Coordinates of C-alpha atoms in Angstrom, one line a residue:
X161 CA 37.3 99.0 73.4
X162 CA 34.4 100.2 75.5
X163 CA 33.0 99.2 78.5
X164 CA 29.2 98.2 78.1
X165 CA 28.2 97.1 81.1
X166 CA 29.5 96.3 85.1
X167 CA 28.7 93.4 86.5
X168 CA 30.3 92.3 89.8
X169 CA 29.8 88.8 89.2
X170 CA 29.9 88.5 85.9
X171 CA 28.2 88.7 82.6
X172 CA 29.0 86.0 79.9
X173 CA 28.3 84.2 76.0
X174 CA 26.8 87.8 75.0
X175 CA 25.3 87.1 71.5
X176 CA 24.0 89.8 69.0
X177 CA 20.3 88.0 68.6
X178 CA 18.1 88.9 65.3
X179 CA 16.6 92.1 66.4
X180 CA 19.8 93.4 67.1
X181 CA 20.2 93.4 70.8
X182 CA 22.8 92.1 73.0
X183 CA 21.8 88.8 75.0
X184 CA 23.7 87.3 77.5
X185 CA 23.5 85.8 81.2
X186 CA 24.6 87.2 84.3
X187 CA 25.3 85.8 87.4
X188 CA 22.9 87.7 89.9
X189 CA 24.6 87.5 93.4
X190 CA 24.1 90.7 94.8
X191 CA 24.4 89.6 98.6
X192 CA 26.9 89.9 102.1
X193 CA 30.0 88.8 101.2
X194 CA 30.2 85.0 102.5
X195 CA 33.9 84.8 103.4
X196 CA 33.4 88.2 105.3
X197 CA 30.8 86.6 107.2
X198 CA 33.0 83.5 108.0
X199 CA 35.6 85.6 109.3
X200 CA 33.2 87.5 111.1
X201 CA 30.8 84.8 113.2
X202 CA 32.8 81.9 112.6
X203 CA 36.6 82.5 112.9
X204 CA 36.7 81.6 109.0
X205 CA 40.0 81.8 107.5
X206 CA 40.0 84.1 104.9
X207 CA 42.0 87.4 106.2
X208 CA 38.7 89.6 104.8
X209 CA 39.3 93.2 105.6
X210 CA 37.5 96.6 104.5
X211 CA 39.5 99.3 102.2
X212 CA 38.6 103.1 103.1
X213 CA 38.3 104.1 99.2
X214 CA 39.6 102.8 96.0
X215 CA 42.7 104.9 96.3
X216 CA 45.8 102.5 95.6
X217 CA 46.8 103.5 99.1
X218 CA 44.1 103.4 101.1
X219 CA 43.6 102.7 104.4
X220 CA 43.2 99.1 105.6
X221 CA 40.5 98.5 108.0
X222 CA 40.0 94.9 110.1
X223 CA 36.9 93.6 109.0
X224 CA 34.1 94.9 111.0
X225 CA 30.3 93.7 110.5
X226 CA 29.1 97.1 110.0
X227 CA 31.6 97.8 107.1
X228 CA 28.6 96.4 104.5
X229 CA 25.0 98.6 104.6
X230 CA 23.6 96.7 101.7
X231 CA 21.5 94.4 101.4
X232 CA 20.2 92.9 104.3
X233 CA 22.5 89.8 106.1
X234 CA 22.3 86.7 104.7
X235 CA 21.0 84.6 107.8
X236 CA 19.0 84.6 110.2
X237 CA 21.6 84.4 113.1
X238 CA 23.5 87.3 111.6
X239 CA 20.3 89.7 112.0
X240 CA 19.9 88.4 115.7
X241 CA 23.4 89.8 116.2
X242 CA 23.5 92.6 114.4
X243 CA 20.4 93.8 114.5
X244 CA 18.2 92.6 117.3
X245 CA 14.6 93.2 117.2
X246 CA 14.5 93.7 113.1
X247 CA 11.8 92.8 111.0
X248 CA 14.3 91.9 108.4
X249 CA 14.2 88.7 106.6
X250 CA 17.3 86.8 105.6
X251 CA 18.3 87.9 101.8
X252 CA 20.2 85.1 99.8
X253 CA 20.6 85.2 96.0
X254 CA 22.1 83.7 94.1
X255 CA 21.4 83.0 90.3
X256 CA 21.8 83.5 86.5
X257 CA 19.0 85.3 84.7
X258 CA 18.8 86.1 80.9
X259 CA 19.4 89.8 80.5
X260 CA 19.5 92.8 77.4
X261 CA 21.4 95.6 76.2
X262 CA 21.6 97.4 73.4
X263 CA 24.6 97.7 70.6
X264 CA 25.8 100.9 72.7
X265 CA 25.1 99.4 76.3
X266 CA 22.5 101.6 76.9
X267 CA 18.7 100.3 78.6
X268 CA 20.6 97.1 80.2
X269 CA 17.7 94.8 81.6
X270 CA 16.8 91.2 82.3
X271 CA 15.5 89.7 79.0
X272 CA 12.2 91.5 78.3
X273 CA 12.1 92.2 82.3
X274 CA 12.0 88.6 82.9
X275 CA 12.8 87.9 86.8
X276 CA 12.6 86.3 89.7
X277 CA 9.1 86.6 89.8
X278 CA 8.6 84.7 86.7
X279 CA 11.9 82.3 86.7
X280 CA 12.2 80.7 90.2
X281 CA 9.5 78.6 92.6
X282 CA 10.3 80.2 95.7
X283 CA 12.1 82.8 97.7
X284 CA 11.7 84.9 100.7
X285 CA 9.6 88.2 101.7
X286 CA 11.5 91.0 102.9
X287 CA 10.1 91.7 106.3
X288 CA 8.2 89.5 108.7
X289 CA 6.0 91.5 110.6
X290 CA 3.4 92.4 107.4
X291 CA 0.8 90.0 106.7
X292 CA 0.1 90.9 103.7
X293 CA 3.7 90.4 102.6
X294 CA 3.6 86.4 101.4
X295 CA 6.9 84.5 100.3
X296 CA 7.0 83.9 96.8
X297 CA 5.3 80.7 95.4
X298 CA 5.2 80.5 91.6
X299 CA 1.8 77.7 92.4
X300 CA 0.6 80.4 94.6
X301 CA -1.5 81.7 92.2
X302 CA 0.1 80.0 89.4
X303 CA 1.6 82.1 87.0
X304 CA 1.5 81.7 83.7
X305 CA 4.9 80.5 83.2
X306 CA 4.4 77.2 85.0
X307 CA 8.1 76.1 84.7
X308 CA 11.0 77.0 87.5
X309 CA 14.5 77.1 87.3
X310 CA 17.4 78.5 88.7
X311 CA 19.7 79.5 86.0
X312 CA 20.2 80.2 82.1
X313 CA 23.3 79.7 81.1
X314 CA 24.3 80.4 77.4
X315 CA 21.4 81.7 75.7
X316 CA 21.0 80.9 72.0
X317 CA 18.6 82.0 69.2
X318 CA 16.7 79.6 67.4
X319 CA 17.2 80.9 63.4
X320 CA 14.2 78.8 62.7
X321 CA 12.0 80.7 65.2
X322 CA 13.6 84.0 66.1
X323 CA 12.6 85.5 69.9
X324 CA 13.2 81.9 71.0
X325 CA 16.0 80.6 72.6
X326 CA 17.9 77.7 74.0
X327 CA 19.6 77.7 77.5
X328 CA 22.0 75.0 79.6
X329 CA 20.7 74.7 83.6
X330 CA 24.0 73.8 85.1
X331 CA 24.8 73.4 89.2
X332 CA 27.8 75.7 89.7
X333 CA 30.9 73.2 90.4
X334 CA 31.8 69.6 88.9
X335 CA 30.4 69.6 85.7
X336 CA 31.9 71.7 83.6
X337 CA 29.1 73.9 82.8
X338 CA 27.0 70.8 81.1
X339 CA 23.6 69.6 82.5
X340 CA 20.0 70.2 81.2
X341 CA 18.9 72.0 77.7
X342 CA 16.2 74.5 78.5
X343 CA 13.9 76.7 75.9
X344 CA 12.8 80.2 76.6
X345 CA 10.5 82.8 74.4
X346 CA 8.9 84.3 73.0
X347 CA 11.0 87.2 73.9
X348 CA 10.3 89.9 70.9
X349 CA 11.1 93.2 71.6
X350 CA 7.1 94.7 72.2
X351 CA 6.5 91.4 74.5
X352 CA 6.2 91.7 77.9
X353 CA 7.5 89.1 80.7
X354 CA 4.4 87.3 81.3
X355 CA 4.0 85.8 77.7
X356 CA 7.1 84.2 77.8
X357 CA 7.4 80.5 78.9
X358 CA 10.3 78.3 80.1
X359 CA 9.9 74.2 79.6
X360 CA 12.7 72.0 79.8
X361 CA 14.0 70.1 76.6
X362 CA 16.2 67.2 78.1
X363 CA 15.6 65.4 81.2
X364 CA 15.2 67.0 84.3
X365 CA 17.6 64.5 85.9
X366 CA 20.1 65.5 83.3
X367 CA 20.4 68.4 85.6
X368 CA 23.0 67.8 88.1
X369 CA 24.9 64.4 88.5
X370 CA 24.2 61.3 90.4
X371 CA 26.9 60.1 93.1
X372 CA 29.5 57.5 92.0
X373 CA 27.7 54.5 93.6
X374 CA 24.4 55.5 92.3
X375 CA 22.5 54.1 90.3
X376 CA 21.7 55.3 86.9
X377 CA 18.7 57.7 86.9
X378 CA 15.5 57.4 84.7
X379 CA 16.1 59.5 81.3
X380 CA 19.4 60.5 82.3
X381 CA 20.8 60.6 79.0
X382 CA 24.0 63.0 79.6
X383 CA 25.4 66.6 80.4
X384 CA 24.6 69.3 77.8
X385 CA 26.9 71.9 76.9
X386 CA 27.0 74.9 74.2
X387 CA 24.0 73.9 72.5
X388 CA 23.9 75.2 68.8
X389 CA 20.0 75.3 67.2
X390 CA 20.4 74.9 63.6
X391 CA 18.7 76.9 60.6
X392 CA 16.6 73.6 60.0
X393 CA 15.0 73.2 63.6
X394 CA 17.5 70.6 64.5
X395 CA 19.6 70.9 68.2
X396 CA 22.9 70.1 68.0
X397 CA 25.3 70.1 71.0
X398 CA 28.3 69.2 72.9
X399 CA 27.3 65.8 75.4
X400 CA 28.6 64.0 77.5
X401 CA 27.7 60.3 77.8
X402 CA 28.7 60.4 82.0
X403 CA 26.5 61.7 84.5
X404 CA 28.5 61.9 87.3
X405 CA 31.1 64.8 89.0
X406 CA 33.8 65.2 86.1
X407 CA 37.1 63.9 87.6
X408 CA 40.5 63.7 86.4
X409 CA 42.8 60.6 87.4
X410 CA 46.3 60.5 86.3
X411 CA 48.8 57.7 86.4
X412 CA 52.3 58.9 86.7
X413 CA 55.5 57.9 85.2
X414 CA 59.4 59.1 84.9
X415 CA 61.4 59.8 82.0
X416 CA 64.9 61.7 81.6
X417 CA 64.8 65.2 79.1
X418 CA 67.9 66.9 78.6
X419 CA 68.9 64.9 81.5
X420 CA 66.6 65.3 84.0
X421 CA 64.6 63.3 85.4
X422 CA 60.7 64.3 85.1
X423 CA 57.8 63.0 86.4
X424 CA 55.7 62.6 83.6
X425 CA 51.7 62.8 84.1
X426 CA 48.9 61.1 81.8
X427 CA 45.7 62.4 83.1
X428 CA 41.8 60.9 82.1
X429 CA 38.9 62.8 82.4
X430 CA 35.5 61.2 83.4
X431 CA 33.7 63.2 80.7
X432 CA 34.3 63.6 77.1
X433 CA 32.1 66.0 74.9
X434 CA 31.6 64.6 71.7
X435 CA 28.9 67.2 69.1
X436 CA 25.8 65.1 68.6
X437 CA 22.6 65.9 67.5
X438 CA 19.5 65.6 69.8
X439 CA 16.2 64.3 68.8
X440 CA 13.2 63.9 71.0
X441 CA 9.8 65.7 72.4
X442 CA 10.5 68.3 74.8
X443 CA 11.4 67.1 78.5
X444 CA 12.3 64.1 76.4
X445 CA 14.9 65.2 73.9
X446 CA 18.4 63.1 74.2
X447 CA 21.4 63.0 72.0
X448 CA 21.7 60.7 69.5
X449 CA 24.6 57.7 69.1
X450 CA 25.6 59.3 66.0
X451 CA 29.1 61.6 66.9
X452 CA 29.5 64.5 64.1
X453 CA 33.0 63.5 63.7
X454 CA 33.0 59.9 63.4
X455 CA 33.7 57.5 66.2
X456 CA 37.3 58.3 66.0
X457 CA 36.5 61.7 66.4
X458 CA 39.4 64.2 66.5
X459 CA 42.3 62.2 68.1
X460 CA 45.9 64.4 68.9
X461 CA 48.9 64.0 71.0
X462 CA 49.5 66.8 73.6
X463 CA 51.8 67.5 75.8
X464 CA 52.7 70.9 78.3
X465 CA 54.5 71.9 81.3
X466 CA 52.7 72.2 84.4
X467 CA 55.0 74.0 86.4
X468 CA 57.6 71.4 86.3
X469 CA 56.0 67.9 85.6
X470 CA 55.3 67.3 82.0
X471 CA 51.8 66.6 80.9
X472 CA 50.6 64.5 78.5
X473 CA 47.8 63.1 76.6
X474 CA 48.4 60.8 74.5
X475 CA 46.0 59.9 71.5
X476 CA 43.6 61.2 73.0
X477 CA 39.8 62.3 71.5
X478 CA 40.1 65.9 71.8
X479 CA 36.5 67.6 73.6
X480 CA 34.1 69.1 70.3
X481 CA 32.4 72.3 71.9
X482 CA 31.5 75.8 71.0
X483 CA 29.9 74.5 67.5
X484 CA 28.3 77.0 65.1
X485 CA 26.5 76.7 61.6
X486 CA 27.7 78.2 58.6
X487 CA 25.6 79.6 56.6
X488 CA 24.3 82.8 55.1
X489 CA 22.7 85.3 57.8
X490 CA 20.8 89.0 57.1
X491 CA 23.0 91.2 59.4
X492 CA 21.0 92.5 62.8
X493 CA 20.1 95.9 62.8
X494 CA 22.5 98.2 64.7
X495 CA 20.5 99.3 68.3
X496 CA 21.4 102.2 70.4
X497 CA 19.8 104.1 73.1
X498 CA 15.8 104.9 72.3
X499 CA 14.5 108.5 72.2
X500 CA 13.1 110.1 75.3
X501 CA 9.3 108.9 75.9
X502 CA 6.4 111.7 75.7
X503 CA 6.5 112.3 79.7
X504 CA 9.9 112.8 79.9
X505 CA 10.2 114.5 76.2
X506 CA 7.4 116.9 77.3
X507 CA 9.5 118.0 80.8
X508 CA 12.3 119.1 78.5
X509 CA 10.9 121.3 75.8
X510 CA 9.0 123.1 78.9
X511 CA 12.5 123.8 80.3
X512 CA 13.5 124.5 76.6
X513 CA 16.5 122.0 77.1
X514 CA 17.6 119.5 74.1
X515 CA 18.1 116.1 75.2
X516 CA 20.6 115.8 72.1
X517 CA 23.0 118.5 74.5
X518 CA 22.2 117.6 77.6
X519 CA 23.2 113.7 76.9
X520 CA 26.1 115.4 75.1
X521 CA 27.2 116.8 78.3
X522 CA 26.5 114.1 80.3
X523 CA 28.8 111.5 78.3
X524 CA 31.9 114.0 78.5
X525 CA 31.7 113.6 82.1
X526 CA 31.2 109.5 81.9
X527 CA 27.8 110.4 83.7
X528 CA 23.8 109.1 83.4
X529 CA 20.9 109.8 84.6
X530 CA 18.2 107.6 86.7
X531 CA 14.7 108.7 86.4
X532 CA 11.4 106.8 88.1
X533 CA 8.4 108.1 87.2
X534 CA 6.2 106.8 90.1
X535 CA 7.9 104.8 93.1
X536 CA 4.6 104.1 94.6
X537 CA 3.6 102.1 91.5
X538 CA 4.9 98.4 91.7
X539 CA 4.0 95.3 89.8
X540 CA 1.4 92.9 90.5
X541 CA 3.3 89.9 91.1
X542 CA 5.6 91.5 93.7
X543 CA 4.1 91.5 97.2
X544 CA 7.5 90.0 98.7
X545 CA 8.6 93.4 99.4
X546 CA 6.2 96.7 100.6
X547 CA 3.4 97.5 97.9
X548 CA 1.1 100.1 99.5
X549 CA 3.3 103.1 99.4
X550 CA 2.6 106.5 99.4
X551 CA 4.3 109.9 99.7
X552 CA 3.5 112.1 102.0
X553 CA 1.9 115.3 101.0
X554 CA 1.7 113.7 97.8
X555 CA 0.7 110.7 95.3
X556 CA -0.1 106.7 97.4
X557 CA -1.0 103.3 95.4
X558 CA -3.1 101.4 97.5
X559 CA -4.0 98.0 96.8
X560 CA -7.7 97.3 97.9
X561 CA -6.5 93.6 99.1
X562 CA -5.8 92.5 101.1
X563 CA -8.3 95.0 103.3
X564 CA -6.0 96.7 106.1
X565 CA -3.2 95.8 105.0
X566 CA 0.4 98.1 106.0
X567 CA 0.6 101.7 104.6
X568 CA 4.4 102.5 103.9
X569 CA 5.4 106.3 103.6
X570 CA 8.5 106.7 101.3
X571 CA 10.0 110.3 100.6
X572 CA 13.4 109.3 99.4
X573 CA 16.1 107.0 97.2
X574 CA 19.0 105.6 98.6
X575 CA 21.3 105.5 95.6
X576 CA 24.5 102.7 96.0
X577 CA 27.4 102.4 94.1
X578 CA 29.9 99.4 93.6
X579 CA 33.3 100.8 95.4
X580 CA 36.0 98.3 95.3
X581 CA 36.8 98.0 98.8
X582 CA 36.9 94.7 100.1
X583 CA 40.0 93.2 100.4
X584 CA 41.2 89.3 101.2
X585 CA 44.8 87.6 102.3
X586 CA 44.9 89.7 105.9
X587 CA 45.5 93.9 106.3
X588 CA 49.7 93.4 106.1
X589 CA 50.1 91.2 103.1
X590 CA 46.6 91.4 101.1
X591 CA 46.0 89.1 98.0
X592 CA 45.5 91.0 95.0
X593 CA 42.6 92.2 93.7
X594 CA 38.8 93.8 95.0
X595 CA 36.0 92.5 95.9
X596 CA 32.9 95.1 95.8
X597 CA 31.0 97.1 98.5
X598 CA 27.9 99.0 98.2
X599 CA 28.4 102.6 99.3
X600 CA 26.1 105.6 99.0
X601 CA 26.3 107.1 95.8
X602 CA 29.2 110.0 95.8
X603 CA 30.5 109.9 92.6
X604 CA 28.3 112.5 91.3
X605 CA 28.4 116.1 90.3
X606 CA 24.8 116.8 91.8
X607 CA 25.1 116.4 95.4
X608 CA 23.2 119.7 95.7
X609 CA 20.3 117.8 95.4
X610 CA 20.7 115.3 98.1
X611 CA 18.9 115.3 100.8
X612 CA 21.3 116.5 103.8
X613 CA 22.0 113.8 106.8
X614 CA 20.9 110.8 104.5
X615 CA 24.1 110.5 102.3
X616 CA 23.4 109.4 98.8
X617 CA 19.6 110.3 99.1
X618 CA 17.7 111.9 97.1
X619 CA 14.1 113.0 97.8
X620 CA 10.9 111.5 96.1
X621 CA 8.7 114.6 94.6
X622 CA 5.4 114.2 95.4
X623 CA 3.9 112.7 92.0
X624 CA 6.6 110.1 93.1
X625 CA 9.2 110.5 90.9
X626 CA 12.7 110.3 91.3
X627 CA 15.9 111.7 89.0
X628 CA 19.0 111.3 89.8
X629 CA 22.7 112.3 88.3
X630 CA 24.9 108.8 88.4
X631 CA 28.5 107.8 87.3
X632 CA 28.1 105.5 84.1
X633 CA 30.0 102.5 83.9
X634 CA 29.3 101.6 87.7
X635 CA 27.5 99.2 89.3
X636 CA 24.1 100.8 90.8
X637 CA 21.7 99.7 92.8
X638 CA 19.3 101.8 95.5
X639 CA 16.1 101.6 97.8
X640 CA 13.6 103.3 98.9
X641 CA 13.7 104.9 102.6
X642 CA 10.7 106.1 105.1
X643 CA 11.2 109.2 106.6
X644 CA 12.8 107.9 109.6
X645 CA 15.6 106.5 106.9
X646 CA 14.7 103.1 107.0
X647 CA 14.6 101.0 103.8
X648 CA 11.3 100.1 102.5
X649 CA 11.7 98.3 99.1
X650 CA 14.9 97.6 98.0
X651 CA 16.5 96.4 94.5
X652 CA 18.0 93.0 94.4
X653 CA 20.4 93.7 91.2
X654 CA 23.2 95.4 89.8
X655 CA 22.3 97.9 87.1
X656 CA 24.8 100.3 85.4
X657 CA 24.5 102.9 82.3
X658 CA 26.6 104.1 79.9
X659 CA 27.9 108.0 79.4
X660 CA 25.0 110.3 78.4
X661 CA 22.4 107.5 79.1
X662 CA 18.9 109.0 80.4
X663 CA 17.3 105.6 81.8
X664 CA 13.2 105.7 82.8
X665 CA 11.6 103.1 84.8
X666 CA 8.1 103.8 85.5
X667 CA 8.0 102.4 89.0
X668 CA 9.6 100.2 91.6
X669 CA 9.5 97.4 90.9
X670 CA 8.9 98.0 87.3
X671 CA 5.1 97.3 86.0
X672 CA 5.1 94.6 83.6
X673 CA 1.7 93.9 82.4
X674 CA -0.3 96.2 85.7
X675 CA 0.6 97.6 88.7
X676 CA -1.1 96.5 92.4
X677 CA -4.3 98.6 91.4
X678 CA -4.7 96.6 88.2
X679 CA -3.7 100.0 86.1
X680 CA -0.6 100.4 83.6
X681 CA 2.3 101.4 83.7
X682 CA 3.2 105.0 85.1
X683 CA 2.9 108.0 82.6
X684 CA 2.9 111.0 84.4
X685 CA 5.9 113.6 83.8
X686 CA 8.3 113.4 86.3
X687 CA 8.6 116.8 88.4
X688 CA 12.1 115.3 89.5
X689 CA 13.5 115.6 86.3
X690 CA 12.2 119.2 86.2
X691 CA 14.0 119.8 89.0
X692 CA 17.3 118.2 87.7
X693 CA 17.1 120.4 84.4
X694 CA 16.2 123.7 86.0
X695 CA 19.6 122.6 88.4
X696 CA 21.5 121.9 86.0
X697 CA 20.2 125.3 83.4
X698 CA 21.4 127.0 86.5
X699 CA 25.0 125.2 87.6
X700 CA 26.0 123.6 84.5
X701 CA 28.9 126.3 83.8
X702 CA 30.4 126.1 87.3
X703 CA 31.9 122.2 85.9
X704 CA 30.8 120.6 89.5
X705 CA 34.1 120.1 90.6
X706 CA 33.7 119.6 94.6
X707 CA 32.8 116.5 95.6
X708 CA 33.3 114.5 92.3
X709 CA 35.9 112.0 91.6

C-alpha cells in the first residue's frame, strides 16, 4: 500500500482512464479554517485550538488569530482586524476540480492544467490597490470554454470517445451526491487546457433541489448519480425521480425480542435511485421510464441495530448505483514519472550527476524536488494575481498592457507544508483527530539553502528559477515574496510528490498556451537546480541529519 497523493480535503472515484493515468476529483478548499474563525470573531462554539508540532504530545495552544500565515483571511472584516491598512482581498475557495496523476503518483495536476481560470465564472483578485489586477470574468473576454461550473464530481471515460468524460455537479449537502450530468474533453495527454470544453448534459435545474412547497421546475427531470457511459454511446445512470432535499421519515413501533421491549423504526427515504438510461440532446438529456431492473426492481427485507432501536426496512426497493459494463477492455498502459526535459537534463550532465542516482537518493529519504524554471513568466489568463514581475539584478516579464501598469520585484519562494496542528473539542479534552496548518517548509534536509530570517524561503536566481528539496508525501503549497517579505503571487492548491520525484513547472502560474508577453512556455535551464546539485555533490555524504524530521 503506497501513498500516492495528500490531499487535505480529499481526493475521490480515482479511475485508471485509457491512456493510462489516474483521474479523479478533489475537493479544492485550501482556505482559514472556518470554525477557527467562529471561535475567533464570533464566540463560535467549537473549542478550535493550535498544536505546537505533530508530536503526540505537543503543546496545546488557545486559538490565537495569528496561529494561521496562509492564505490570506477569508473576509473582509477579518483583514480590517487583523491587518489594518492591507491591500489584501478576501480569499474563499471552495471547489472540486478534475485532476491527474500518474500510475506511481508522480506529476499530480488538475486534468490537463484545467483550473479555475477555465472552470468557474467569477472570483476575486488578490489585491485591491492595482488597476490592472481585474476580478475574474469568464465573459470578460470570453474564453473559449464558454460553460461555468463549480464542481466535477466523478469523472468517467467515455469508451466510445476516449479523452472525454462524464461528470455529476452536485451542491454539497441534501442530495446525496445526485444533481446535474456534465461532459468534459477533450483531455488527451499533448492537449492543453484551452481546447477543452465543459457543456452540461441534463438540465441545469437538475442541479440543486427546489424547496418542498415549490413548484416543479422546467426540465427538472431528476438527480443524477454515478453515471456509467457505455461502449455503445449510450449514458446510463443512477436517478432519482424527486427533486427535492433527500429526507428520511420514520414511523415507529414496539415489539418484545428476547424479552425486551424495542422500539422498532421503519424509515422512508424521499429519493430512490433506480439505473435508467438517459436519452436526449445535450442540456436536454433526461432518463428514461424504463428501470434496468424491472419495475419491481430489487426488493429485500433489512433490518440492523442502531445502537439500541432496531431498524428495519421492510420490502423495500433496494437503491441501484455504482453500475459498470462488462465487457472486453485493452489494458491501459502502465505510466510513471517522465524523463527529465532538455533544460533540466542539460544542468545535470554539466554537473556530471545522473538523475537515475540522484532520484535514487532522494526516494530513500521519502524526499522530492520542486523546480520553476521562470517565476516571472505567468499565464495569460491570470491577471487576478501580480503579472509584471521581475527579479532584481536579473530576468522581468513585462506585459506591454495595460501601459503603466505595477512592477512587482520577487527574489524569493515561500515554501508551506501541511503540519497537522489544529486541533477541535477545547485544549483539556480535545476531540480526536487534526485538522491542517500551513507552516514554512522544515522538513527538509537542505535548509543550507534557505534564505536566513525568512524561514522556509528560498531565493529566486536571477534567470528566475527556483529548486527546492521537499518532503514527498506532504501537502505543499508556496508563494512568492518581495524583498521586504511580502507575498506577491501566491498558490491557491495543495500539491504533493512522491519519493525521488523531480517536478518542473515552467512558471507561476503555469503557461498554458502563452505567457503575459504572448511567448511560450519557459525553457531556459534553471541555475537553481545548478545550485542544488553542486550542494548536494558537496554535502550528500554528511546524511543531513540537523534539522530534518
Amino acid at each position: 500500500l503506497e501513498v500516492l497523493t495528500h490531499s487535505p480535503s480529499g481526493d475521490f472515484h480515482p479511475r485508471v482512464v485509457s491512456d493510462g493515468r489516474i483521474v479523479f476529483n478533489r475537493w479544492d478548499h485550501l482556505i482559514r479554517d472556518q470554525q477557527a474563525d467562529a471561535d475567533i470573531f464570533n464566540n463560535g462554539p467549537y473549542g478550535t485550538f493550535t498544536y505546537t508540532s505533530e508530536a503526540i504530545d505537543a503543546q496545546r495552544l488557545p486559538i490565537d488569530p495569528f496561529h494561521e500565515i496562509f492564505p490570506e483571511p477569508r473576509q473582509q472584516t477579518y483583514i480590517d482586524i487583523l491587518f489594518p491598512g492591507s491591500n489584501m482581498v478576501p480569499h474563499a475557495m471552495n471547489l472540486f476540480m478534475p485532476w491527474e496523476i500518474h500510475q506511481d503518483g508522480s506529476g499530480l495536476e488538475t486534468l490537463n492544467h484545467w483550473g479555475r481560470h477555465e472552470q468557474l465564472s467569477f472570483f476575486e483578485r488578490s489585491l485591491n490597490d492595482d488597476p490592472a489586477l481585474l476580478p475574474f470574468n469568464y465573459q470578460a473576454p470570453m474564453r473559449p470554454n464558454q460553460h461555468q461550473t463549480d464542481n466535477f464530481h466523478d469523472l468517467r471515460e467515455r469508451p466510445d470517445l476516449p479523452d472525454h468524460y462524464v461528470a455529476v455537479r452536485t451542491v454539497e449537502f441534501g442530495v446525496r451526491g445526485a444533481g446535474q450530468l456534465l461532459r468534459l474533453g477533450p483531455a488527451a495527454l499533448a492537449n492543453s487546457a484551452t481546447l477543452m470544453r465543459s457543456a452540461p448534459l441534463t438540465h441545469p435545474n437538475t442541479y440543486g433541489f427546489r424547496g418542498d412547497n415549490d413548484p416543479e421546475r422546467p426540465g427538472d427531470s431528476g438527480r443524477y448519480r454515478d453515471p456509467a457511459p457505455l461502449a455503445d454511446g449510450r449514458l446510463l445512470a443512477a436517478h432519482s425521480v424527486d427533486t427535492r432535499v433527500d429526507q428520511t421519515t420514520s414511523d415507529n413501533t414496539t415489539e418484545v425480542i428476547d424479552g425486551q421491549t424495542v422500539t422498532v423504526r421503519h424509515p422512508v427515504n424521499r429519493y430512490e435511485f433506480r439505473l435508467r438510461l438517459l436519452a436526449g440532446a445535450d442540456g436536454e438529456a433526461a432518463a428514461t421510464t424504463v428501470e434496468l431492473t424491472g419495475n419491481q426492481g430489487i426488493r429485500k427485507t433489512i433490518a440492523f441495530w442502531q445502537p439500541d432501536d432496531l431498524v428495519r426496512y421492510s420490502d423495500v426497493r433496494l437503491w441501484e448505483t455504482d453500475p459498470v459494463e462488462l465487457r472486453p477492455r485493452t489494458p491501459p498502459p502502465t505510466t510513471s514519472a517522465q524523463p527529465l526535459a532538455a533544460p533540466e537534463a542539460v544542468i545535470f550532465a554539466e554537473e556530471s550527476v545522473d538523475p537515475a542516482a540522484f532520484r535514487q537518493w532522494l526516494s530513500e529519504r521519502d524526499l522530492g524536488v520542486i523546480v520553476v524554471r521562470n517565476a516571472t513568466r505567468r499565464d495569460a489568463a491570470d491577471r487576478q494575481q501580480p503579472f509584471n514581475l521581475q527579479v532584481p539584478g536579473g530576468v522581468s516579464a513585462i506585459s506591454p498592457t495595460p501601459p503603466g501598469a505595477m512592477v512587482y520585484s520577487i527574489d524569493r519562494l515561500e515554501v508551506l507544508q501541511a503540519d497537522l496542528l489544529r486541533g477541535k473539542g477545547g485544549t483539556a479534552n480535545p476531540l480526536p483527530g487534526r485538522r491542517v496548518l500551513a507552516r514554512p517548509l522544515h522538513d527538509t534536509p537542505f535548509s543550507a539553502l534557505q534564505l536566513p530570517d525568512s524561514p522556509g524561503s528560498y531565493p529566486i536566481h536571477a534567470d528566475g528559477s527556483i529548486a527546492v528539496v521537499v518532503p514527498a508525501e506532504r501537502a505543499l503549497s508556496w508563494q512568492s515574496l518581495s524583498p521586504q517579505g511580502t507575498p506577491v503571487v501566491r498558490e491557491r492548491v495543495w500539491l504533493s510528490l512522491v519519493p525521488g520525484e523531480i517536478r518542473v513547472c515552467g512558471g507561476c502560474h503555469g503557461v498554458n498556451d502563452v505567457d503575459q508577453l504572448g511567448l511560450p512556455g519557459a525553457s531556459n535551464p534553471p541555475a537553481a537546480l545548478r545550485t542544488l546539485l553542486q550542494h548536494w555533490q558537496q554535502h550528500a555524504g554528511e546524511g543531513f541529519a540537523d534539522g530534518f524530521e
